[in-house]
Each structure stands twice: as C-alpha cells, then as structure tokens.
Coordinates of C-alpha atoms in Angstrom, one line a residue:
I1 CA 12.6 -9.4 -21.9
N2 CA 14.8 -6.7 -23.4
D3 CA 12.4 -4.4 -25.4
G4 CA 9.2 -4.5 -23.4
Y5 CA 9.9 -1.3 -21.6
L6 CA 10.5 0.8 -24.8
E7 CA 7.4 -0.7 -26.5
A8 CA 5.3 0.2 -23.5
H9 CA 6.8 3.7 -23.3
T10 CA 6.1 4.3 -27.1
K11 CA 2.5 3.1 -26.7
S12 CA 2.1 5.4 -23.7
E13 CA 3.4 8.4 -25.6
T14 CA 1.1 7.6 -28.4
Q15 CA -1.9 7.4 -26.1
R16 CA -1.0 10.7 -24.5
S17 CA -0.6 12.4 -27.9
R18 CA -4.0 11.2 -29.1
R19 CA -5.7 12.4 -25.9
R20 CA -4.2 15.9 -26.5
G21 CA -5.3 15.9 -30.2
P22 CA -3.3 15.6 -33.3
L23 CA 0.1 17.3 -33.3
K24 CA 2.1 18.4 -36.2
N25 CA 5.9 18.8 -36.6
R26 CA 6.2 19.0 -32.9
P27 CA 9.2 17.3 -31.2
Q28 CA 8.3 14.5 -28.8
R29 CA 10.6 13.5 -26.0
F30 CA 11.3 9.9 -24.9
A31 CA 12.4 9.1 -21.4
H32 CA 16.0 8.9 -22.3
G33 CA 16.2 12.3 -24.0
H34 CA 15.7 11.2 -27.7
F35 CA 13.5 13.2 -30.0
F36 CA 11.5 12.3 -33.1
L37 CA 9.4 14.4 -35.5
S38 CA 6.0 13.3 -36.7
S39 CA 4.1 15.1 -39.4
S40 CA 0.8 13.6 -38.2
F41 CA -0.8 11.1 -35.9
P42 CA -3.6 8.7 -36.4
P43 CA -7.1 10.1 -35.7
S44 CA -8.3 10.2 -32.1
R45 CA -9.4 6.7 -31.0
H46 CA -13.1 6.8 -30.1
T47 CA -13.6 3.0 -30.7
Q48 CA -11.2 0.2 -30.8
T49 CA -12.0 -3.2 -32.1
Q50 CA -10.3 -6.2 -30.6
T51 CA -10.5 -9.6 -32.2
L52 CA -9.9 -12.6 -30.1
R53 CA -10.6 -16.2 -31.0
G54 CA -12.8 -15.1 -33.9
L55 CA -15.0 -12.9 -31.7
S56 CA -15.1 -9.1 -32.5
T57 CA -15.6 -6.8 -29.5
T58 CA -15.9 -3.0 -29.6
H59 CA -14.4 -1.0 -26.8
T60 CA -15.1 2.7 -26.4
N61 CA -13.1 5.2 -24.4
K62 CA -15.5 4.9 -21.4
T63 CA -16.4 1.3 -21.5
N64 CA -14.1 -1.7 -20.7
K65 CA -13.1 0.0 -17.5
M66 CA -13.2 -3.4 -15.8
G67 CA -11.4 -6.4 -16.9
T68 CA -8.4 -4.5 -18.4
G69 CA -6.1 -7.1 -16.9
D70 CA -6.7 -9.1 -20.2
F71 CA -3.1 -9.6 -21.5
T72 CA -4.2 -8.8 -25.0
I73 CA -5.0 -5.2 -24.2
F74 CA -3.1 -4.5 -20.9
N75 CA -0.2 -2.7 -22.4
I76 CA -2.4 -0.1 -24.2
N77 CA -2.9 2.0 -21.1
D78 CA -0.9 0.2 -18.3
G79 CA 2.2 -1.3 -19.9
Y80 CA 4.2 1.8 -19.4
L81 CA 3.6 2.2 -15.8
E82 CA 4.1 -1.6 -15.2
A83 CA 7.5 -1.2 -16.8
I84 CA 8.4 1.8 -14.7
L85 CA 7.2 0.0 -11.5
R86 CA 9.4 -3.1 -12.3
G87 CA 12.2 -0.6 -12.6
Y88 CA 11.4 0.7 -9.1
R89 CA 11.3 -2.9 -7.9
A90 CA 14.7 -3.6 -9.2
A91 CA 16.1 -0.7 -7.0
I92 CA 14.7 -2.2 -3.7
L93 CA 17.6 -2.9 -1.3
R94 CA 18.9 -6.5 -1.2
S95 CA 20.7 -8.6 1.4
P96 CA 24.2 -7.4 0.4
D97 CA 23.1 -3.7 0.9
Y98 CA 21.7 -4.6 4.4
N99 CA 24.9 -6.4 5.3
N100 CA 26.8 -3.3 4.4
L101 CA 24.5 -1.1 6.5
M102 CA 24.9 -3.4 9.5
Q103 CA 28.7 -2.9 9.3
C104 CA 28.3 0.9 9.7
E105 CA 29.6 2.5 12.9
N106 CA 27.3 5.5 12.9
L107 CA 24.5 7.2 10.9
E108 CA 27.0 9.2 8.8
D109 CA 28.3 5.9 7.5
M110 CA 24.7 4.8 6.7
K111 CA 24.2 8.1 4.8
M112 CA 27.3 7.4 2.7
H113 CA 26.3 3.9 1.9
L114 CA 22.7 4.8 1.0
S115 CA 24.0 7.4 -1.4
S116 CA 25.3 4.6 -3.5
T117 CA 21.9 3.0 -3.8
E118 CA 18.7 4.3 -5.6
Y119 CA 18.2 6.8 -2.6
G120 CA 21.2 8.8 -4.0
D121 CA 22.0 12.0 -2.3
F122 CA 18.6 12.3 -0.6
L123 CA 20.4 13.4 2.7
Q124 CA 22.9 15.8 1.2
N125 CA 21.2 18.8 2.7
E126 CA 21.1 17.3 6.2
S127 CA 24.0 18.4 8.3
V128 CA 23.0 16.0 11.1
V129 CA 21.3 12.7 10.4
T130 CA 18.8 11.2 12.9
T131 CA 16.6 8.2 12.6
A132 CA 13.5 10.5 12.4
I133 CA 15.1 12.4 9.4
L134 CA 16.1 9.2 7.9
N135 CA 12.6 7.8 8.1
Q136 CA 11.0 11.0 6.7
K137 CA 13.4 11.2 3.8
C138 CA 12.8 7.6 2.9
L139 CA 9.1 8.2 3.0
D140 CA 9.5 11.2 0.8
K141 CA 11.2 9.1 -1.8
L142 CA 8.4 6.6 -1.8
V143 CA 5.8 9.3 -2.1
R144 CA 7.5 10.8 -5.1
N145 CA 7.5 7.5 -6.9
F146 CA 3.9 6.8 -6.1
T147 CA 3.0 10.3 -7.2
Y148 CA 4.6 9.8 -10.5
L149 CA 2.7 6.6 -11.1
R150 CA -0.6 8.1 -10.0
A151 CA -0.2 11.2 -12.2
H152 CA 0.4 9.0 -15.4
A153 CA -2.3 6.4 -14.6
A154 CA -5.4 5.9 -16.7
E155 CA -8.6 4.3 -15.5
P156 CA -9.2 2.0 -13.8
L157 CA -5.5 1.9 -12.6
A158 CA -5.9 5.5 -11.3
T159 CA -8.8 4.4 -9.1
F160 CA -6.9 1.3 -7.9
L161 CA -4.0 3.5 -6.8
D162 CA -6.4 5.8 -5.0
Y163 CA -7.7 2.8 -3.1
I164 CA -4.2 2.1 -1.9
T165 CA -4.1 5.5 -0.2
Y166 CA -7.4 5.1 1.6
G167 CA -6.0 3.0 4.3
Y168 CA -3.4 5.7 5.2
M169 CA -6.1 8.3 4.9
I170 CA -8.2 6.4 7.6
D171 CA -5.2 6.4 9.9
N172 CA -4.6 10.1 9.4
I173 CA -8.2 11.1 10.1
M174 CA -8.5 8.9 13.1
L175 CA -5.3 10.5 14.5
L176 CA -6.9 13.9 14.0
I177 CA -10.1 12.8 15.6
T178 CA -8.3 11.3 18.6
G179 CA -6.3 14.5 18.9
A180 CA -9.4 16.6 18.8
L181 CA -11.0 14.4 21.5
H182 CA -8.1 15.1 23.8
E183 CA -7.9 18.7 22.9
R184 CA -4.5 18.4 21.1
D185 CA -3.3 20.9 18.7
I186 CA -4.4 19.5 15.3
S187 CA -1.7 21.4 13.4
E188 CA 1.0 19.5 15.3
L189 CA -0.8 16.2 14.5
I190 CA -1.0 17.0 10.8
A191 CA 2.8 16.9 10.8
K192 CA 2.7 13.3 12.0
C193 CA 0.2 12.1 9.4
H194 CA 1.4 9.6 6.8
P195 CA 2.2 11.4 3.5
L196 CA 0.3 8.9 1.3
G197 CA -2.8 9.6 3.3
M198 CA -2.9 13.4 2.8
F199 CA -5.8 15.0 1.2
E200 CA -6.4 18.4 -0.3
N201 CA -8.0 20.2 2.6
I202 CA -6.3 18.5 5.5
G203 CA -4.5 21.7 6.4
A204 CA -7.8 23.5 6.9
L205 CA -8.7 21.1 9.7
S206 CA -6.3 22.8 12.2
D207 CA -8.8 25.4 13.3
K208 CA -11.9 23.2 13.3
N209 CA -13.6 21.7 16.3
L210 CA -14.7 18.0 16.4
S211 CA -18.1 18.5 14.7
E212 CA -16.6 20.6 11.9
L213 CA -13.8 18.0 11.4
Y214 CA -16.3 15.3 11.0
N215 CA -18.4 17.2 8.4
T216 CA -15.2 18.1 6.5
V217 CA -14.2 14.5 6.2
I218 CA -17.7 13.5 5.0
V219 CA -17.8 16.2 2.4
D220 CA -14.2 16.6 1.2
T221 CA -12.6 13.1 1.2
P222 CA -13.3 9.8 -0.6
L223 CA -13.9 8.2 2.8
A224 CA -17.3 9.6 3.0
P225 CA -19.1 6.3 2.3
Y226 CA -17.2 4.6 5.0
F227 CA -17.8 7.2 7.6
A228 CA -21.5 7.6 6.7
K229 CA -21.9 3.9 7.1
C230 CA -19.9 3.4 10.2
L231 CA -19.9 6.6 12.3
S232 CA -22.4 9.5 12.9
E233 CA -21.6 12.9 14.4
E234 CA -23.4 11.8 17.6
D235 CA -21.1 8.8 17.9
L236 CA -18.1 11.1 18.5
D237 CA -19.5 12.1 21.9
E238 CA -19.3 8.4 22.9
M239 CA -15.7 8.1 21.9
N240 CA -14.3 8.7 25.3
S241 CA -11.9 5.7 25.5
S242 CA -9.2 4.2 23.5
V243 CA -11.4 1.1 23.0
E244 CA -14.1 3.1 21.4
V245 CA -11.6 4.9 19.1
E246 CA -10.1 1.5 18.0
K247 CA -13.7 0.1 17.4
V248 CA -14.2 3.0 15.0
R249 CA -10.9 2.5 13.3
C250 CA -11.5 -1.2 12.8
T251 CA -15.0 -0.6 11.6
L252 CA -13.7 1.9 8.9
F253 CA -10.9 -0.6 7.9
K254 CA -13.5 -3.3 7.6
A255 CA -15.6 -1.3 5.2
Y256 CA -12.6 -0.2 3.3
L257 CA -11.1 -3.6 2.8
E258 CA -14.4 -5.1 1.7
D259 CA -14.9 -2.3 -0.8
F260 CA -11.3 -2.6 -2.1
Y261 CA -11.7 -6.4 -2.4
A262 CA -15.0 -6.0 -4.3
F263 CA -13.3 -3.5 -6.7
S264 CA -10.4 -5.8 -7.4
Q265 CA -12.7 -8.7 -8.1
R266 CA -14.6 -6.5 -10.7
L267 CA -11.3 -5.8 -12.4
G268 CA -11.1 -9.5 -13.2
H269 CA -8.2 -11.6 -14.7
D270 CA -4.9 -11.8 -12.8
T271 CA -5.7 -8.7 -10.8
A272 CA -8.7 -10.3 -9.2
E273 CA -6.5 -13.4 -8.4
V274 CA -3.5 -11.7 -7.0
M275 CA -5.2 -8.9 -5.2
G276 CA -7.8 -11.3 -3.9
H277 CA -5.0 -13.4 -2.3
L278 CA -3.3 -10.3 -0.9
L279 CA -6.4 -8.7 0.6
K280 CA -7.6 -12.0 2.1
I281 CA -4.3 -12.2 4.0
E282 CA -4.7 -8.6 5.2
A283 CA -8.3 -9.3 6.2
D284 CA -7.2 -12.4 8.2
R285 CA -4.3 -10.5 9.8
R286 CA -6.6 -7.8 11.0
A287 CA -9.1 -10.3 12.4
I288 CA -6.4 -12.2 14.3
N289 CA -5.0 -8.8 15.7
I290 CA -8.4 -7.7 16.8
T291 CA -9.0 -10.9 18.6
L292 CA -5.6 -10.9 20.4
H293 CA -5.9 -7.2 21.5
S294 CA -9.5 -7.7 22.7
F295 CA -8.4 -10.0 25.6
G296 CA -8.6 -8.1 28.9
S297 CA -10.3 -5.1 27.3
E298 CA -13.8 -3.8 27.3
L299 CA -14.6 -5.2 23.9
D300 CA -16.9 -8.2 24.2
K301 CA -17.2 -11.1 21.8
E302 CA -20.3 -9.9 20.0
D303 CA -18.7 -6.4 19.3
R304 CA -15.5 -8.2 18.3
K305 CA -17.2 -10.3 15.6
K306 CA -18.7 -7.2 14.1
L307 CA -15.3 -5.9 13.4
Y308 CA -14.1 -8.8 11.3
P309 CA -14.0 -8.3 7.5
D310 CA -16.5 -10.5 5.8
F311 CA -14.0 -12.2 3.5
G312 CA -10.7 -13.9 3.8
Y313 CA -9.3 -17.4 4.2
L314 CA -10.6 -17.6 7.7
N315 CA -14.2 -16.7 6.6
P316 CA -16.5 -18.2 7.9
E317 CA -15.2 -21.1 10.0
G318 CA -12.0 -19.5 11.2
L319 CA -13.7 -16.2 12.1
D320 CA -16.3 -18.2 14.1
R321 CA -13.5 -19.9 16.0
L322 CA -11.8 -16.5 16.7
G323 CA -15.1 -15.1 17.8
R324 CA -15.3 -17.7 20.4
A325 CA -11.7 -17.6 21.6
E326 CA -11.0 -16.5 25.1
D327 CA -7.2 -16.4 25.2
G328 CA -4.1 -16.6 23.0
E329 CA -3.9 -20.3 23.2
Q330 CA -7.5 -20.7 21.8
V331 CA -6.5 -18.4 19.0
K332 CA -3.4 -20.5 18.2
A333 CA -5.6 -23.7 18.3
A334 CA -8.0 -22.0 15.8
M335 CA -5.1 -21.5 13.4
E336 CA -4.1 -25.2 13.3
F337 CA -6.5 -25.6 10.4
Y338 CA -4.6 -23.0 8.2
A339 CA -1.0 -24.0 7.3
D340 CA 0.4 -20.5 6.8
Y341 CA -1.1 -19.1 9.9
R342 CA -0.1 -22.2 11.9
D343 CA 3.5 -21.7 10.9
I344 CA 3.3 -18.0 11.9
F345 CA 2.1 -18.9 15.4
A346 CA 4.7 -21.6 15.6
K347 CA 7.5 -19.1 14.8
A348 CA 6.3 -16.4 17.2
G349 CA 8.2 -16.2 20.4
Y350 CA 11.5 -17.4 18.9
E351 CA 14.3 -14.8 18.6
N352 CA 11.9 -12.3 20.4
K353 CA 9.6 -12.2 17.3
S354 CA 6.0 -11.3 17.8
I355 CA 2.9 -12.4 15.8
E356 CA 3.1 -9.0 14.0
D357 CA 6.7 -9.5 13.0
C358 CA 5.9 -13.1 11.7
F359 CA 3.0 -11.6 9.7
F360 CA 5.4 -9.0 8.2
E361 CA 7.6 -11.8 7.1
H362 CA 4.7 -13.7 5.5
E363 CA 3.5 -10.5 3.8
V364 CA 7.0 -9.8 2.3
R365 CA 7.1 -13.3 0.8
T366 CA 3.7 -13.0 -0.6
N367 CA 4.2 -9.6 -2.1
V368 CA 7.5 -10.6 -3.7
L369 CA 5.7 -13.5 -5.4
S370 CA 3.2 -11.1 -7.0
F371 CA 6.0 -9.8 -9.3
E372 CA 6.3 -13.3 -10.8
Q373 CA 3.1 -12.6 -12.9
Q374 CA 2.4 -9.9 -15.5
F375 CA -0.5 -7.9 -16.7
H376 CA -2.1 -7.2 -13.3
Y377 CA -2.3 -4.3 -10.8
G378 CA -1.3 -6.3 -7.8
I379 CA 2.4 -5.3 -8.2
F380 CA 1.5 -1.6 -7.5
Y381 CA 0.1 -2.7 -4.2
S382 CA 2.9 -5.0 -3.5
Y383 CA 5.5 -2.4 -4.3
I384 CA 4.2 0.0 -1.6
K385 CA 4.1 -2.8 1.0
L386 CA 7.7 -3.9 0.1
K387 CA 9.0 -0.3 0.2
E388 CA 7.4 0.2 3.7
Q389 CA 9.2 -2.9 4.9
E390 CA 12.4 -1.6 3.4
I391 CA 11.9 1.7 5.3
R392 CA 11.2 -0.2 8.5
N393 CA 14.4 -2.2 7.9
I394 CA 16.5 1.0 7.4
V395 CA 15.1 2.8 10.4
W396 CA 15.5 -0.3 12.7
I397 CA 19.1 -0.7 11.7
A398 CA 19.7 3.0 12.2
E399 CA 18.1 2.8 15.7
C400 CA 20.3 -0.2 16.6
I401 CA 23.5 1.7 15.5
A402 CA 22.5 5.0 17.2
Q403 CA 21.9 3.2 20.5
D404 CA 24.9 0.9 20.1
Q405 CA 22.9 -2.3 20.1
K406 CA 23.8 -3.8 16.8
E407 CA 23.3 -7.4 18.1
K408 CA 19.6 -6.7 18.1
V409 CA 19.4 -5.9 14.4
N410 CA 18.1 -9.4 13.4
Q411 CA 15.2 -9.1 15.7
Q412 CA 13.0 -7.0 13.4
Y413 CA 15.0 -6.9 10.2
I414 CA 13.4 -8.8 7.3
S415 CA 15.3 -9.4 4.1
I416 CA 13.2 -8.7 1.0
F417 CA 15.3 -9.9 -1.9
E418 CA 18.4 -12.0 -1.4
K419 CA 20.3 -11.0 -4.5

C-alpha cells in the first residue's frame, strides 16, 4: 500500500543496470533525486529460476514473453510502470474539478483552474485560449505520459502499448487516403492526425500520390498485415464514395481488434480476463454502430455481416440478429437479451443522449473497474480511454462556456471519478 512504488522503482533501476552491464562506483539516481553508490552489481541475468508450489521453472531473457501477468513475477519488469500509471490515474480530474470548471465565466478562468490540477502551466505560453488550443494541449499532455511509459516498457508490455496505438494509426492513414482520393493537400491533413497514431515516415507522405501512399503504408507501418489482408492497391480505384471508405475502415478495425484480442489472450492471467472483457465491449459497440449507420445506405446485409468482428458478447447469436435487422427498433429488440446493452438503448434519447454517448458512459464505468485489479496490462488501455474522455469533457465544457450555453454542459459531460 505505502511502499510498493519504491520497491517497483528499485527493481526497475536494478533491471536497467543489469541490461547496461555491471557498473562500478557510479552514482544512480532515483525518481526523487536521491543517490546511492554501489561497488558492484550481481552478474547479468541470463536465466532466472522461479519456484512455485514445488515446481522449478527456468525462464530465459527471451522466453516467458507470454503469461507475464503471473503475480509472482509481474513486478520484475512491469511493476515500476504499473506504479507510475496508477500515479497518472490519481491525477485524473474528479467531479469537484468539473464542478469548478462549470462555474467558469470564460476560457481564461478555465485556464486558471486547470493550472491547479495535474495539467499545471500547460497553457502559460498561450496569450489567447481557444477550444482548439485547449484540445491540442491536453492531447500533448496525454502523449507525453504515454511516450514515457512506452520508452520504459519491456516486452511484452512494449508490444501491448504498440497495439493501443494501431487504432489511431488506422484512423490517421484512412484520413490521408480519403484526402488523397479527394485531391486534398496531405500536408494539411497530417496536422489533423491523432498524435498517438503518428509513425516515423508520415511526414514523407505529403508529396506522394495514392499509389505511393499505399505502398508506403504497406512497407513502413506495423499495419501492413491488416492492409495486405483487407485492401489491395487496385481497391483504391473503387473507393469513390464515403460508403466504400467506411467499409475499408471497418474492415481494418475488424482485423486489428481480432489481432489485439488474440494477443491479449496469449498473455494469459488477469490481462487476458480484463482485456478480453474490454475488447469484447469494443467489438460489440462497433458491430452495433455499423448496423445503425448502414440503414438507408448502400451497404447491404451481407456486406454488413462481413464487417462485424468475430468475437464479443454478441457473437454469434447477437451478431446474427444484427445482421438481419432492418431498422433501429429491430436492433433495440436484438439487444433485449443482453442486460448492459439493453440498458444503454433504454437510456438513449433521454436528456438528448445518443447511443454513442451511452456507450461512452458504459465504457468509462468499465475502464474504471479495471483499476480494481493488479498485475495486468488492462490498466494501460483503460488509462488512455479515461484520459480521452477527460479531454472530451474539458473541450465540451469549454465549448459551452465559449458559446454561452452552459445549460447544455450535462448533455455530453461524463463524470469519471466522483471523489
């Protein structure tokens, strides 16, 4: 309770020291500025023997990449970052903070209040505050935190964090492809890309045509398996409508979610349980949204079914009902067999809340609960989702204040932590 953070930090420092090789009489710095001198370190660890319930198992540096959620060995590589992340979680805005923001008369007042939170003086260099600037600066703060976690992560956590970014990367690339199809300036679109979905050579895409852009994505991004499976260069010529673009986007997300789910299950232990639950909800949400948005469009039932992820709580009976649905009422009837989704559809329409707003609320509650367990990677995923909701809350309140419509704040504001 009180000493877990320092224990995890000490183990992390020791692991990094071993990876760099033995050091002698060299000062090592802790997070809080303290130093210690060590004349020697234990020899580099090539093997480690863990004994559990009388069974002796040998782990090498390259093996045991999966199943590291075992509480007996979790803190060796991941305890430090879990402690850091729980510190980030403690800084997420709570209901009293939002109540204070709602009392602000203008964006300058919001700037002053946010400076007293973990955001600090992130707006000090902005002479004029707008909602766009507020959104960008909040995103920058999230990206800095995530980058720190990724830079210090060992495998398989590093790969897990990469998977989190793939969804944003798909959105960014589809934005660029859509812009290229409509002969937009790609350099302008890059500025609108989500920072968590940026990749090394994205800046080089500004002077490429559609064919070169596709080949660059296949070669230089980790999304190559998804694109190779779902989209060919010839298919780009057929993407002449918004429906075709959305079909490609949904197909990519289907492949991505299925891959992420399979990877999480291979990790085993609590990570498999928690991430399995979170990703099943995400898969179900996408299936429901695809169905609702297909009504009145060119997307027929057979094509619609192909876009549903092959896992989730709706799989297979619920997906079959969604595939046969012809209007919103039939979708609602299909959800009667699933308590959580039935409640979501029952709440939709009240206080001008949409299905998407109700799913956001459900997602927040689910991600908050993931922090009730330890020794799993699900909290890293949940932290990103909760911070995104926090940013949506801040931007929505700022929009209401800027447009002098504070009475509409509660329409999209979602409280994350009460106290």
